[in-house]
Amino acid sequence: MTINNEMNKRIFLSPPHMGGEEIHFVQEAFDSNYIAPLGPQVDAFEKEFSEKTGIPYAVALSSGTAAMHLVLRILGVKPGDEVFASTLTFIGSVSPVTFLGATPVFIDSDQTSWNMNPDLLAEELEQCKKRDRLPKAVIPTDIYGQCADYDRIMEICAPYDIPVIVDAAEALGAVYKGQSAGFGSKAAIFSFNGNKIISTSGGGMLASDDRVLIQQAKFLSQQARDPAPHYEHSQIGYNYRMSNIVAAIGRGQLRILDERVRAKREISDYYKKALTDIPGIEFMPEAPYGKSTRWLTVILITPEIFGADRETVRLALEAENIESRPVWKPMHLQPVFQIENQRSVSSKPNTIKETYPARIIGGEVSQDLFERGLCLPSGTAMTEEDMERVVSIILTCRI
C-alpha cells in the first residue's frame, strides 16, 4: 500500500521559519571568530531591535525569563513584596517573582482582549492602598500576540507610582494605538524561543526607554563584573547574555518580521472563514485599540453546541499527526502556586511538594478560556492544504 507522505506529515503548532538571510549573519560571526556571548552581532541586533520597535534601549539576553528576572531585581523586588501579574500566561512570566522571594498576585482576564482585566486591577490596588501594601510592579502579559490595554493599566498604576513591566514575549510585531508592543512601559520583555513569531532558537530581549535600567541589566547579565583588568565582583550577577551566533540569527529574522505577521494573520483569516459559522466555535477577539499578530490562532469550543469538547478535538488532530494545544493553564490553577482556599495535592505520595503562596483576583474568565480554548497550528510556512487538513478534522468531531 502506498502512503501519501504529504497527507501524513507532521503539522507543528508554530515551528521556526527561517528567511534565508540568517545564514549570512551567522557566517559573519564565524568569520570574525566571535562565537561566544557578546560580539558585534549582539550589538547590531540590539540596535536594530530598538529601531524596529521604537523602544530606545535594549539588551539581548539568554531568555525572556532572564529578562524578567533582571528587571524585577533592578526594581528592588524582595521577599515580602507582592507583584501583580496576568494569570493567563506562561510560567516564565511569573517564576522570576519567586526567584526573588516575592509573592505573585494573579489578575484575571477580560473578555475583550483575554489580557489582564484593568477593572479588577484598579479594584485590587484600591484595597492594597487601604492595607498599605502596594505591589512593587504590575506585569500584564500580551497574550497570543495581542497587546493588553496599556493606557488603562498605566493610568491605573500611575497614582501609586507602580512600574508596569509588559510581558510582550508573544507579541513582537503587534501594535497598540500605533506603537510597538511594550512601548511606553517601564520595561518590556520579548522572547525568541523556537515557537515565537521570529526565533533565534532561544533568547530574549529586555527593552526600555530607561537608559540606566538597561545599563544595569547589561552589567548584571555579565556576572556583574566590575571594571578591572582582573575579575572583580562587588555584586552577584548572572550568565544571562545572548551569544553572538544567536544574535546573528535574530538579525536575519528581524528583517522578515512584518512578513511573518502578515502570514500569521492570513492563516487566522483562513480559519475564521472556514469555521466562524460553525455553531459552538468562537475565535479569540481582536481588541479595538490595536492590531494583533495572531501569533497563534485560538478558538473556543462549547461542547454542548459543537458536539465535542476541546480535548476531543485536540486528540482527533493528534491522531492525524497534527499538533494543537490547550490555552495556557492559568497560573492560579497551577499546582506549584498555593492559592488561598485551594488545596494542592501531590500526584506522588510521600514526596515534598514545592509550592509558593499566591492570591487570585477573579479567575473565572481565564479558567473558562482554558477549559474551552484550543490553539490551532499557525506556522507561517503552512500551506493551504495544511490548513484544509486541520479544518476538515475539526469538522469531523461535530455531532
mmCIF file of C-alpha atoms in Angstrom:
data_model
loop_
_atom_site.group_PDB
_atom_site.id
_atom_site.type_symbol
_atom_site.label_atom_id
_atom_site.label_comp_id
_atom_site.label_asym_id
_atom_site.label_seq_id
_atom_site.Cartn_x
_atom_site.Cartn_y
_atom_site.Cartn_z
ATOM 1 C CA MET A 1 0.000 0.000 0.000
ATOM 2 C CA THR A 2 1.324 3.453 -0.920
ATOM 3 C CA ILE A 3 1.303 6.030 1.871
ATOM 4 C CA ASN A 4 0.761 9.675 0.957
ATOM 5 C CA ASN A 5 3.602 11.257 2.922
ATOM 6 C CA GLU A 6 2.315 14.772 2.260
ATOM 7 C CA MET A 7 -1.032 13.980 3.876
ATOM 8 C CA ASN A 8 0.624 12.303 6.871
ATOM 9 C CA LYS A 9 3.406 14.785 7.532
ATOM 10 C CA ARG A 10 3.582 16.308 10.991
ATOM 11 C CA ILE A 11 1.970 19.748 11.236
ATOM 12 C CA PHE A 12 3.512 21.571 14.176
ATOM 13 C CA LEU A 13 1.854 24.293 16.212
ATOM 14 C CA SER A 14 4.303 27.102 15.418
ATOM 15 C CA PRO A 15 7.696 25.882 14.210
ATOM 16 C CA PRO A 16 10.680 28.111 13.366
ATOM 17 C CA HIS A 17 10.673 29.555 9.841
ATOM 18 C CA MET A 18 13.977 30.837 8.530
ATOM 19 C CA GLY A 19 14.014 33.510 5.847
ATOM 20 C CA GLY A 20 17.420 32.825 4.291
ATOM 21 C CA GLU A 21 19.345 35.919 5.348
ATOM 22 C CA GLU A 22 20.162 34.455 8.763
ATOM 23 C CA ILE A 23 22.987 32.344 7.339
ATOM 24 C CA HIS A 24 24.715 35.477 6.035
ATOM 25 C CA PHE A 25 24.974 36.953 9.535
ATOM 26 C CA VAL A 26 25.926 33.606 11.068
ATOM 27 C CA GLN A 27 28.750 33.333 8.539
ATOM 28 C CA GLU A 28 29.904 36.812 9.543
ATOM 29 C CA ALA A 29 30.016 35.650 13.149
ATOM 30 C CA PHE A 30 32.059 32.573 12.221
ATOM 31 C CA ASP A 31 34.415 34.576 10.041
ATOM 32 C CA SER A 32 35.082 37.017 12.883
ATOM 33 C CA ASN A 33 35.532 34.117 15.352
ATOM 34 C CA TYR A 34 33.046 35.744 17.741
ATOM 35 C CA ILE A 35 31.010 32.716 18.721
ATOM 36 C CA ALA A 36 30.761 33.243 22.493
ATOM 37 C CA PRO A 37 28.382 35.583 24.319
ATOM 38 C CA LEU A 38 28.738 39.211 23.199
ATOM 39 C CA GLY A 39 30.222 40.427 19.949
ATOM 40 C CA PRO A 40 29.320 42.678 17.011
ATOM 41 C CA GLN A 41 26.205 40.667 16.084
ATOM 42 C CA VAL A 42 24.782 41.197 19.576
ATOM 43 C CA ASP A 43 25.451 44.929 19.390
ATOM 44 C CA ALA A 44 23.846 45.142 15.951
ATOM 45 C CA PHE A 45 20.822 43.057 16.982
ATOM 46 C CA GLU A 46 20.142 45.315 19.980
ATOM 47 C CA LYS A 47 20.435 48.441 17.819
ATOM 48 C CA GLU A 48 18.224 47.074 15.037
ATOM 49 C CA PHE A 49 15.652 45.809 17.542
ATOM 50 C CA SER A 50 15.374 49.272 19.097
ATOM 51 C CA GLU A 51 14.992 50.836 15.669
ATOM 52 C CA LYS A 52 12.266 48.357 14.740
ATOM 53 C CA THR A 53 10.224 48.729 17.938
ATOM 54 C CA GLY A 54 10.901 52.389 18.678
ATOM 55 C CA ILE A 55 11.973 51.481 22.234
ATOM 56 C CA PRO A 56 15.278 53.353 22.647
ATOM 57 C CA TYR A 57 17.396 50.885 24.608
ATOM 58 C CA ALA A 58 17.656 47.100 24.556
ATOM 59 C CA VAL A 59 19.814 44.314 25.931
ATOM 60 C CA ALA A 60 19.898 40.868 24.290
ATOM 61 C CA LEU A 61 19.701 38.016 26.789
ATOM 62 C CA SER A 62 19.563 34.231 27.053
ATOM 63 C CA SER A 63 15.763 34.155 27.505
ATOM 64 C CA GLY A 64 12.682 36.213 28.216
ATOM 65 C CA THR A 65 12.622 34.709 31.708
ATOM 66 C CA ALA A 66 16.142 36.043 32.307
ATOM 67 C CA ALA A 67 14.972 39.473 31.162
ATOM 68 C CA MET A 68 12.071 39.398 33.619
ATOM 69 C CA HIS A 69 14.356 38.298 36.453
ATOM 70 C CA LEU A 70 16.785 41.128 35.790
ATOM 71 C CA VAL A 71 14.213 43.917 35.656
ATOM 72 C CA LEU A 72 12.452 42.732 38.816
ATOM 73 C CA ARG A 73 15.763 42.613 40.666
ATOM 74 C CA ILE A 74 16.694 46.092 39.431
ATOM 75 C CA LEU A 75 13.331 47.396 40.639
ATOM 76 C CA GLY A 76 14.171 46.060 44.090
ATOM 77 C CA VAL A 77 11.659 43.217 44.361
ATOM 78 C CA LYS A 78 12.474 41.241 47.502
ATOM 79 C CA PRO A 79 10.995 38.741 49.984
ATOM 80 C CA GLY A 80 7.759 40.043 51.464
ATOM 81 C CA ASP A 81 6.822 42.058 48.366
ATOM 82 C CA GLU A 82 3.885 41.383 46.070
ATOM 83 C CA VAL A 83 3.954 41.560 42.275
ATOM 84 C CA PHE A 84 0.724 41.604 40.255
ATOM 85 C CA ALA A 85 0.642 39.562 37.039
ATOM 86 C CA SER A 86 -1.767 38.135 34.496
ATOM 87 C CA THR A 87 -2.997 34.693 35.480
ATOM 88 C CA LEU A 88 -3.442 33.684 31.827
ATOM 89 C CA THR A 89 0.205 33.436 30.862
ATOM 90 C CA PHE A 90 3.238 31.181 30.533
ATOM 91 C CA ILE A 91 5.003 30.486 33.819
ATOM 92 C CA GLY A 92 8.219 32.196 32.657
ATOM 93 C CA SER A 93 6.362 35.471 33.078
ATOM 94 C CA VAL A 94 5.941 34.967 36.824
ATOM 95 C CA SER A 95 8.539 32.450 38.012
ATOM 96 C CA PRO A 96 11.143 35.238 38.447
ATOM 97 C CA VAL A 97 8.863 36.717 41.125
ATOM 98 C CA THR A 98 9.509 33.559 43.152
ATOM 99 C CA PHE A 99 13.258 33.665 42.387
ATOM 100 C CA LEU A 100 13.343 36.875 44.409
ATOM 101 C CA GLY A 101 11.202 35.534 47.248
ATOM 102 C CA ALA A 102 8.215 37.757 46.463
ATOM 103 C CA THR A 103 4.549 36.741 46.254
ATOM 104 C CA PRO A 104 2.631 36.764 42.958
ATOM 105 C CA VAL A 105 -0.923 38.094 42.856
ATOM 106 C CA PHE A 106 -2.758 36.891 39.769
ATOM 107 C CA ILE A 107 -5.291 39.090 37.960
ATOM 108 C CA ASP A 108 -7.989 37.533 35.787
ATOM 109 C CA SER A 109 -8.537 38.205 32.071
ATOM 110 C CA ASP A 110 -11.161 40.399 30.479
ATOM 111 C CA GLN A 111 -13.430 39.257 27.652
ATOM 112 C CA THR A 112 -12.310 41.968 25.212
ATOM 113 C CA SER A 113 -8.669 41.028 24.855
ATOM 114 C CA TRP A 114 -8.143 37.959 27.117
ATOM 115 C CA ASN A 115 -5.425 40.039 28.797
ATOM 116 C CA MET A 116 -5.265 41.497 32.304
ATOM 117 C CA ASN A 117 -8.605 42.947 33.368
ATOM 118 C CA PRO A 118 -7.978 46.650 34.186
ATOM 119 C CA ASP A 119 -11.128 46.940 36.297
ATOM 120 C CA LEU A 120 -10.035 44.099 38.571
ATOM 121 C CA LEU A 121 -6.564 45.626 38.763
ATOM 122 C CA ALA A 122 -7.980 49.000 39.815
ATOM 123 C CA GLU A 123 -10.223 47.467 42.473
ATOM 124 C CA GLU A 124 -7.414 45.420 43.988
ATOM 125 C CA LEU A 125 -4.975 48.337 44.047
ATOM 126 C CA GLU A 126 -7.540 50.366 45.965
ATOM 127 C CA GLN A 127 -7.729 47.581 48.545
ATOM 128 C CA CYS A 128 -3.926 47.329 48.680
ATOM 129 C CA LYS A 129 -3.702 51.065 49.332
ATOM 130 C CA LYS A 130 -6.071 50.704 52.295
ATOM 131 C CA ARG A 131 -3.890 47.879 53.644
ATOM 132 C CA ASP A 132 -0.760 49.959 52.981
ATOM 133 C CA ARG A 133 0.720 47.143 50.934
ATOM 134 C CA LEU A 134 1.034 48.123 47.290
ATOM 135 C CA PRO A 135 2.772 45.795 44.814
ATOM 136 C CA LYS A 136 6.297 46.514 43.617
ATOM 137 C CA ALA A 137 5.314 46.013 39.955
ATOM 138 C CA VAL A 138 2.457 45.044 37.638
ATOM 139 C CA ILE A 139 3.122 42.574 34.797
ATOM 140 C CA PRO A 140 0.441 42.344 32.102
ATOM 141 C CA THR A 141 1.041 39.622 29.510
ATOM 142 C CA ASP A 142 0.268 40.285 25.832
ATOM 143 C CA ILE A 143 -1.481 37.002 25.194
ATOM 144 C CA TYR A 144 -1.219 35.180 21.847
ATOM 145 C CA GLY A 145 0.080 38.244 20.017
ATOM 146 C CA GLN A 146 -2.436 40.799 21.341
ATOM 147 C CA CYS A 147 -1.409 43.772 23.469
ATOM 148 C CA ALA A 148 -3.013 44.408 26.828
ATOM 149 C CA ASP A 149 -4.728 47.768 27.294
ATOM 150 C CA TYR A 150 -1.526 49.613 28.202
ATOM 151 C CA ASP A 151 -3.016 53.088 28.602
ATOM 152 C CA ARG A 152 -5.658 51.973 31.088
ATOM 153 C CA ILE A 153 -3.230 49.804 33.055
ATOM 154 C CA MET A 154 -0.608 52.561 33.240
ATOM 155 C CA GLU A 155 -3.230 55.152 34.127
ATOM 156 C CA ILE A 156 -4.405 52.923 36.983
ATOM 157 C CA CYS A 157 -0.849 52.329 38.254
ATOM 158 C CA ALA A 158 0.445 55.886 37.871
ATOM 159 C CA PRO A 159 -1.123 57.430 41.018
ATOM 160 C CA TYR A 160 0.553 54.717 43.088
ATOM 161 C CA ASP A 161 3.889 55.081 41.257
ATOM 162 C CA ILE A 162 3.872 51.372 40.401
ATOM 163 C CA PRO A 163 6.038 50.388 37.401
ATOM 164 C CA VAL A 164 4.403 48.409 34.595
ATOM 165 C CA ILE A 165 6.533 45.674 33.016
ATOM 166 C CA VAL A 166 4.968 44.345 29.834
ATOM 167 C CA ASP A 167 5.471 40.672 29.070
ATOM 168 C CA ALA A 168 5.436 41.017 25.291
ATOM 169 C CA ALA A 169 7.082 37.638 24.739
ATOM 170 C CA GLU A 170 4.222 36.544 22.457
ATOM 171 C CA ALA A 171 3.579 39.930 20.843
ATOM 172 C CA LEU A 172 6.605 41.149 18.890
ATOM 173 C CA GLY A 173 5.150 42.830 15.809
ATOM 174 C CA ALA A 174 1.834 43.660 17.471
ATOM 175 C CA VAL A 175 0.567 47.245 17.580
ATOM 176 C CA TYR A 176 -1.100 49.207 20.380
ATOM 177 C CA LYS A 177 -2.565 52.555 19.270
ATOM 178 C CA GLY A 178 0.054 52.913 16.563
ATOM 179 C CA GLN A 179 3.033 51.903 18.698
ATOM 180 C CA SER A 180 5.001 48.680 19.093
ATOM 181 C CA ALA A 181 4.110 46.112 21.710
ATOM 182 C CA GLY A 182 5.688 47.112 25.014
ATOM 183 C CA PHE A 183 6.168 50.758 24.035
ATOM 184 C CA GLY A 184 5.785 53.255 26.887
ATOM 185 C CA SER A 185 6.135 50.776 29.740
ATOM 186 C CA LYS A 186 8.871 50.825 32.350
ATOM 187 C CA ALA A 187 10.325 47.811 30.542
ATOM 188 C CA ALA A 188 9.175 45.216 28.039
ATOM 189 C CA ILE A 189 10.180 41.578 27.782
ATOM 190 C CA PHE A 190 10.459 39.756 24.438
ATOM 191 C CA SER A 191 11.190 36.128 23.573
ATOM 192 C CA PHE A 192 12.811 34.462 20.575
ATOM 193 C CA ASN A 193 12.072 30.899 21.626
ATOM 194 C CA GLY A 194 11.636 28.280 18.912
ATOM 195 C CA ASN A 195 7.882 28.752 18.583
ATOM 196 C CA LYS A 196 7.752 32.572 18.561
ATOM 197 C CA ILE A 197 6.928 34.718 15.545
ATOM 198 C CA ILE A 198 10.650 35.168 14.969
ATOM 199 C CA SER A 199 13.099 32.764 16.545
ATOM 200 C CA THR A 200 16.797 32.686 17.347
ATOM 201 C CA SER A 201 16.352 29.107 18.676
ATOM 202 C CA GLY A 202 16.273 30.671 22.130
ATOM 203 C CA GLY A 203 16.963 34.019 23.696
ATOM 204 C CA GLY A 204 15.140 37.159 24.704
ATOM 205 C CA MET A 205 15.322 40.930 24.854
ATOM 206 C CA LEU A 206 14.795 43.481 27.603
ATOM 207 C CA ALA A 207 13.786 46.856 26.170
ATOM 208 C CA SER A 208 13.109 50.192 27.844
ATOM 209 C CA ASP A 209 13.292 53.947 27.410
ATOM 210 C CA ASP A 210 15.214 53.996 30.713
ATOM 211 C CA ARG A 211 18.882 54.017 29.723
ATOM 212 C CA VAL A 212 20.132 53.467 33.281
ATOM 213 C CA LEU A 213 17.900 50.410 33.756
ATOM 214 C CA ILE A 214 19.300 48.823 30.591
ATOM 215 C CA GLN A 215 22.859 49.619 31.650
ATOM 216 C CA GLN A 216 22.214 47.935 34.995
ATOM 217 C CA ALA A 217 20.721 44.903 33.240
ATOM 218 C CA LYS A 218 23.769 44.595 30.986
ATOM 219 C CA PHE A 219 26.061 44.740 33.997
ATOM 220 C CA LEU A 220 24.151 42.085 35.951
ATOM 221 C CA SER A 221 23.793 39.846 32.881
ATOM 222 C CA GLN A 222 27.577 39.606 32.538
ATOM 223 C CA GLN A 223 28.213 38.168 36.028
ATOM 224 C CA ALA A 224 28.279 41.728 37.449
ATOM 225 C CA ARG A 225 31.948 42.102 36.603
ATOM 226 C CA ASP A 226 33.367 45.404 37.843
ATOM 227 C CA PRO A 227 35.776 47.437 35.674
ATOM 228 C CA ALA A 228 39.207 45.948 36.356
ATOM 229 C CA PRO A 229 41.944 44.093 34.446
ATOM 230 C CA HIS A 230 41.157 41.047 36.613
ATOM 231 C CA TYR A 231 37.783 39.557 37.593
ATOM 232 C CA GLU A 232 36.402 41.845 40.309
ATOM 233 C CA HIS A 233 32.874 41.441 41.703
ATOM 234 C CA SER A 234 31.080 43.648 44.220
ATOM 235 C CA GLN A 235 27.640 42.189 43.380
ATOM 236 C CA ILE A 236 26.250 38.806 42.394
ATOM 237 C CA GLY A 237 25.276 38.683 38.750
ATOM 238 C CA TYR A 238 24.174 36.119 36.178
ATOM 239 C CA ASN A 239 25.332 34.481 32.987
ATOM 240 C CA TYR A 240 22.389 35.848 31.001
ATOM 241 C CA ARG A 241 23.915 37.387 27.873
ATOM 242 C CA MET A 242 22.977 36.292 24.352
ATOM 243 C CA SER A 243 25.640 34.652 22.201
ATOM 244 C CA ASN A 244 26.933 36.266 19.041
ATOM 245 C CA ILE A 245 25.695 33.299 16.953
ATOM 246 C CA VAL A 246 22.164 33.513 18.341
ATOM 247 C CA ALA A 247 22.102 37.264 17.736
ATOM 248 C CA ALA A 248 23.177 36.688 14.135
ATOM 249 C CA ILE A 249 20.103 34.525 13.584
ATOM 250 C CA GLY A 250 17.991 37.219 15.236
ATOM 251 C CA ARG A 251 19.212 39.894 12.847
ATOM 252 C CA GLY A 252 18.098 37.829 9.880
ATOM 253 C CA GLN A 253 14.758 37.005 11.477
ATOM 254 C CA LEU A 254 14.047 40.621 12.389
ATOM 255 C CA ARG A 255 14.180 41.566 8.712
ATOM 256 C CA ILE A 256 11.192 39.344 7.942
ATOM 257 C CA LEU A 257 9.060 40.201 10.977
ATOM 258 C CA ASP A 258 6.451 42.160 9.001
ATOM 259 C CA GLU A 259 6.175 39.325 6.502
ATOM 260 C CA ARG A 260 5.644 36.828 9.309
ATOM 261 C CA VAL A 261 2.912 38.996 10.883
ATOM 262 C CA ARG A 262 1.092 39.127 7.544
ATOM 263 C CA ALA A 263 1.328 35.363 7.207
ATOM 264 C CA LYS A 264 0.037 34.753 10.743
ATOM 265 C CA ARG A 265 -2.952 36.987 10.113
ATOM 266 C CA GLU A 266 -3.682 35.312 6.772
ATOM 267 C CA ILE A 267 -3.666 31.906 8.466
ATOM 268 C CA SER A 268 -6.077 33.181 11.100
ATOM 269 C CA ASP A 269 -8.323 34.658 8.419
ATOM 270 C CA TYR A 270 -8.435 31.292 6.643
ATOM 271 C CA TYR A 271 -9.522 29.510 9.820
ATOM 272 C CA LYS A 272 -12.127 32.181 10.525
ATOM 273 C CA LYS A 273 -13.614 31.932 7.048
ATOM 274 C CA ALA A 274 -13.831 28.146 7.371
ATOM 275 C CA LEU A 275 -15.095 27.892 10.962
ATOM 276 C CA THR A 276 -16.787 31.127 12.065
ATOM 277 C CA ASP A 277 -20.269 29.955 11.083
ATOM 278 C CA ILE A 278 -19.903 26.581 12.797
ATOM 279 C CA PRO A 279 -22.148 26.503 15.891
ATOM 280 C CA GLY A 280 -20.138 26.122 19.083
ATOM 281 C CA ILE A 281 -16.898 27.639 17.762
ATOM 282 C CA GLU A 282 -15.712 31.161 18.615
ATOM 283 C CA PHE A 283 -12.419 32.905 17.869
ATOM 284 C CA MET A 284 -10.227 34.993 20.138
ATOM 285 C CA PRO A 285 -11.409 38.590 19.682
ATOM 286 C CA GLU A 286 -9.165 41.359 18.396
ATOM 287 C CA ALA A 287 -9.284 44.350 20.739
ATOM 288 C CA PRO A 288 -10.304 47.617 19.014
ATOM 289 C CA TYR A 289 -7.261 49.529 20.261
ATOM 290 C CA GLY A 290 -4.620 47.611 18.328
ATOM 291 C CA LYS A 291 -3.507 45.061 15.790
ATOM 292 C CA SER A 292 -2.689 41.542 16.947
ATOM 293 C CA THR A 293 -0.047 39.426 15.260
ATOM 294 C CA ARG A 294 -2.311 36.413 15.852
ATOM 295 C CA TRP A 295 0.831 34.544 16.821
ATOM 296 C CA LEU A 296 -1.435 31.589 17.460
ATOM 297 C CA THR A 297 -4.995 31.309 16.192
ATOM 298 C CA VAL A 298 -7.152 30.333 19.158
ATOM 299 C CA ILE A 299 -10.701 29.005 19.151
ATOM 300 C CA LEU A 300 -13.193 28.382 21.940
ATOM 301 C CA ILE A 301 -15.278 25.225 21.696
ATOM 302 C CA THR A 302 -18.615 24.999 23.509
ATOM 303 C CA PRO A 303 -19.189 21.234 23.661
ATOM 304 C CA GLU A 304 -22.933 21.404 24.288
ATOM 305 C CA ILE A 305 -23.346 23.215 20.969
ATOM 306 C CA PHE A 306 -20.462 21.879 18.873
ATOM 307 C CA GLY A 307 -20.872 18.273 19.918
ATOM 308 C CA ALA A 308 -17.349 17.644 21.214
ATOM 309 C CA ASP A 309 -15.114 19.298 23.773
ATOM 310 C CA ARG A 310 -11.716 20.880 23.323
ATOM 311 C CA GLU A 311 -9.813 17.769 24.351
ATOM 312 C CA THR A 312 -11.715 15.528 21.949
ATOM 313 C CA VAL A 313 -10.800 17.864 19.087
ATOM 314 C CA ARG A 314 -7.168 18.056 20.199
ATOM 315 C CA LEU A 315 -6.863 14.278 20.322
ATOM 316 C CA ALA A 316 -8.537 13.924 16.915
ATOM 317 C CA LEU A 317 -5.947 16.293 15.441
ATOM 318 C CA GLU A 318 -3.091 14.499 17.190
ATOM 319 C CA ALA A 319 -4.332 11.165 15.820
ATOM 320 C CA GLU A 320 -3.754 12.655 12.368
ATOM 321 C CA ASN A 321 -0.247 13.883 13.269
ATOM 322 C CA ILE A 322 -1.318 17.490 13.824
ATOM 323 C CA GLU A 323 -0.158 19.423 16.867
ATOM 324 C CA SER A 324 -2.583 21.699 18.691
ATOM 325 C CA ARG A 325 -2.534 22.855 22.290
ATOM 326 C CA PRO A 326 -4.927 23.927 25.043
ATOM 327 C CA VAL A 327 -4.900 27.590 26.011
ATOM 328 C CA TRP A 328 -2.388 28.375 28.784
ATOM 329 C CA LYS A 329 -3.491 26.851 32.056
ATOM 330 C CA PRO A 330 -3.957 29.872 34.344
ATOM 331 C CA MET A 331 -1.287 30.372 36.963
ATOM 332 C CA HIS A 332 -3.806 30.276 39.804
ATOM 333 C CA LEU A 333 -4.695 26.707 38.795
ATOM 334 C CA GLN A 334 -1.082 25.527 38.709
ATOM 335 C CA PRO A 335 -0.131 23.087 41.493
ATOM 336 C CA VAL A 336 3.085 24.992 42.187
ATOM 337 C CA PHE A 337 1.153 28.034 43.426
ATOM 338 C CA GLN A 338 -0.636 27.587 46.740
ATOM 339 C CA ILE A 339 -3.731 29.716 46.311
ATOM 340 C CA GLU A 340 -5.818 30.700 49.326
ATOM 341 C CA ASN A 341 -8.689 28.229 49.856
ATOM 342 C CA GLN A 342 -7.241 25.908 47.197
ATOM 343 C CA ARG A 343 -5.715 22.593 48.187
ATOM 344 C CA SER A 344 -2.697 21.421 46.235
ATOM 345 C CA VAL A 345 -2.355 17.647 46.156
ATOM 346 C CA SER A 346 0.801 15.904 45.011
ATOM 347 C CA SER A 347 0.383 13.195 42.392
ATOM 348 C CA LYS A 348 3.301 11.355 44.005
ATOM 349 C CA PRO A 349 2.692 10.156 47.549
ATOM 350 C CA ASN A 350 5.350 10.657 50.222
ATOM 351 C CA THR A 351 7.078 13.426 48.271
ATOM 352 C CA ILE A 352 7.735 17.000 49.322
ATOM 353 C CA LYS A 353 5.692 19.300 47.093
ATOM 354 C CA GLU A 354 7.174 22.659 46.234
ATOM 355 C CA THR A 355 4.544 25.377 46.457
ATOM 356 C CA TYR A 356 4.568 29.155 46.610
ATOM 357 C CA PRO A 357 1.932 31.347 48.223
ATOM 358 C CA ALA A 358 -0.170 33.389 45.813
ATOM 359 C CA ARG A 359 -3.512 35.147 45.512
ATOM 360 C CA ILE A 360 -6.034 35.295 42.673
ATOM 361 C CA ILE A 361 -8.310 38.219 41.812
ATOM 362 C CA GLY A 362 -11.249 36.836 39.853
ATOM 363 C CA GLY A 363 -10.252 33.745 37.888
ATOM 364 C CA GLU A 364 -13.480 32.591 36.261
ATOM 365 C CA VAL A 365 -12.805 34.086 32.816
ATOM 366 C CA SER A 366 -9.313 32.619 32.400
ATOM 367 C CA GLN A 367 -10.489 29.259 33.714
ATOM 368 C CA ASP A 368 -13.246 29.161 31.102
ATOM 369 C CA LEU A 369 -10.755 30.101 28.365
ATOM 370 C CA PHE A 370 -8.508 27.244 29.466
ATOM 371 C CA GLU A 371 -11.328 24.699 29.571
ATOM 372 C CA ARG A 372 -12.701 25.610 26.126
ATOM 373 C CA GLY A 373 -9.689 27.100 24.326
ATOM 374 C CA LEU A 374 -7.598 25.371 21.665
ATOM 375 C CA CYS A 375 -4.583 26.813 19.832
ATOM 376 C CA LEU A 376 -4.564 25.748 16.192
ATOM 377 C CA PRO A 377 -1.452 25.153 14.055
ATOM 378 C CA SER A 378 -0.246 28.601 12.997
ATOM 379 C CA GLY A 379 3.205 28.090 11.458
ATOM 380 C CA THR A 380 3.991 30.681 8.811
ATOM 381 C CA ALA A 381 5.191 28.011 6.363
ATOM 382 C CA MET A 382 1.796 26.264 6.371
ATOM 383 C CA THR A 383 0.185 25.634 3.004
ATOM 384 C CA GLU A 384 -3.487 25.966 2.180
ATOM 385 C CA GLU A 385 -3.603 22.168 2.028
ATOM 386 C CA ASP A 386 -2.266 22.029 5.593
ATOM 387 C CA MET A 387 -4.976 24.373 6.816
ATOM 388 C CA GLU A 388 -7.628 22.443 4.897
ATOM 389 C CA ARG A 389 -6.463 19.298 6.621
ATOM 390 C CA VAL A 390 -6.787 20.901 10.054
ATOM 391 C CA VAL A 391 -10.263 22.262 9.345
ATOM 392 C CA SER A 392 -11.581 19.002 7.910
ATOM 393 C CA ILE A 393 -10.535 17.058 11.025
ATOM 394 C CA ILE A 394 -12.137 19.629 13.333
ATOM 395 C CA LEU A 395 -15.389 19.315 11.401
ATOM 396 C CA THR A 396 -15.402 15.520 11.709
ATOM 397 C CA CYS A 397 -15.698 15.970 15.501
ATOM 398 C CA ARG A 398 -19.152 17.561 15.269
ATOM 399 C CA ILE A 399 -22.345 15.741 16.234
#
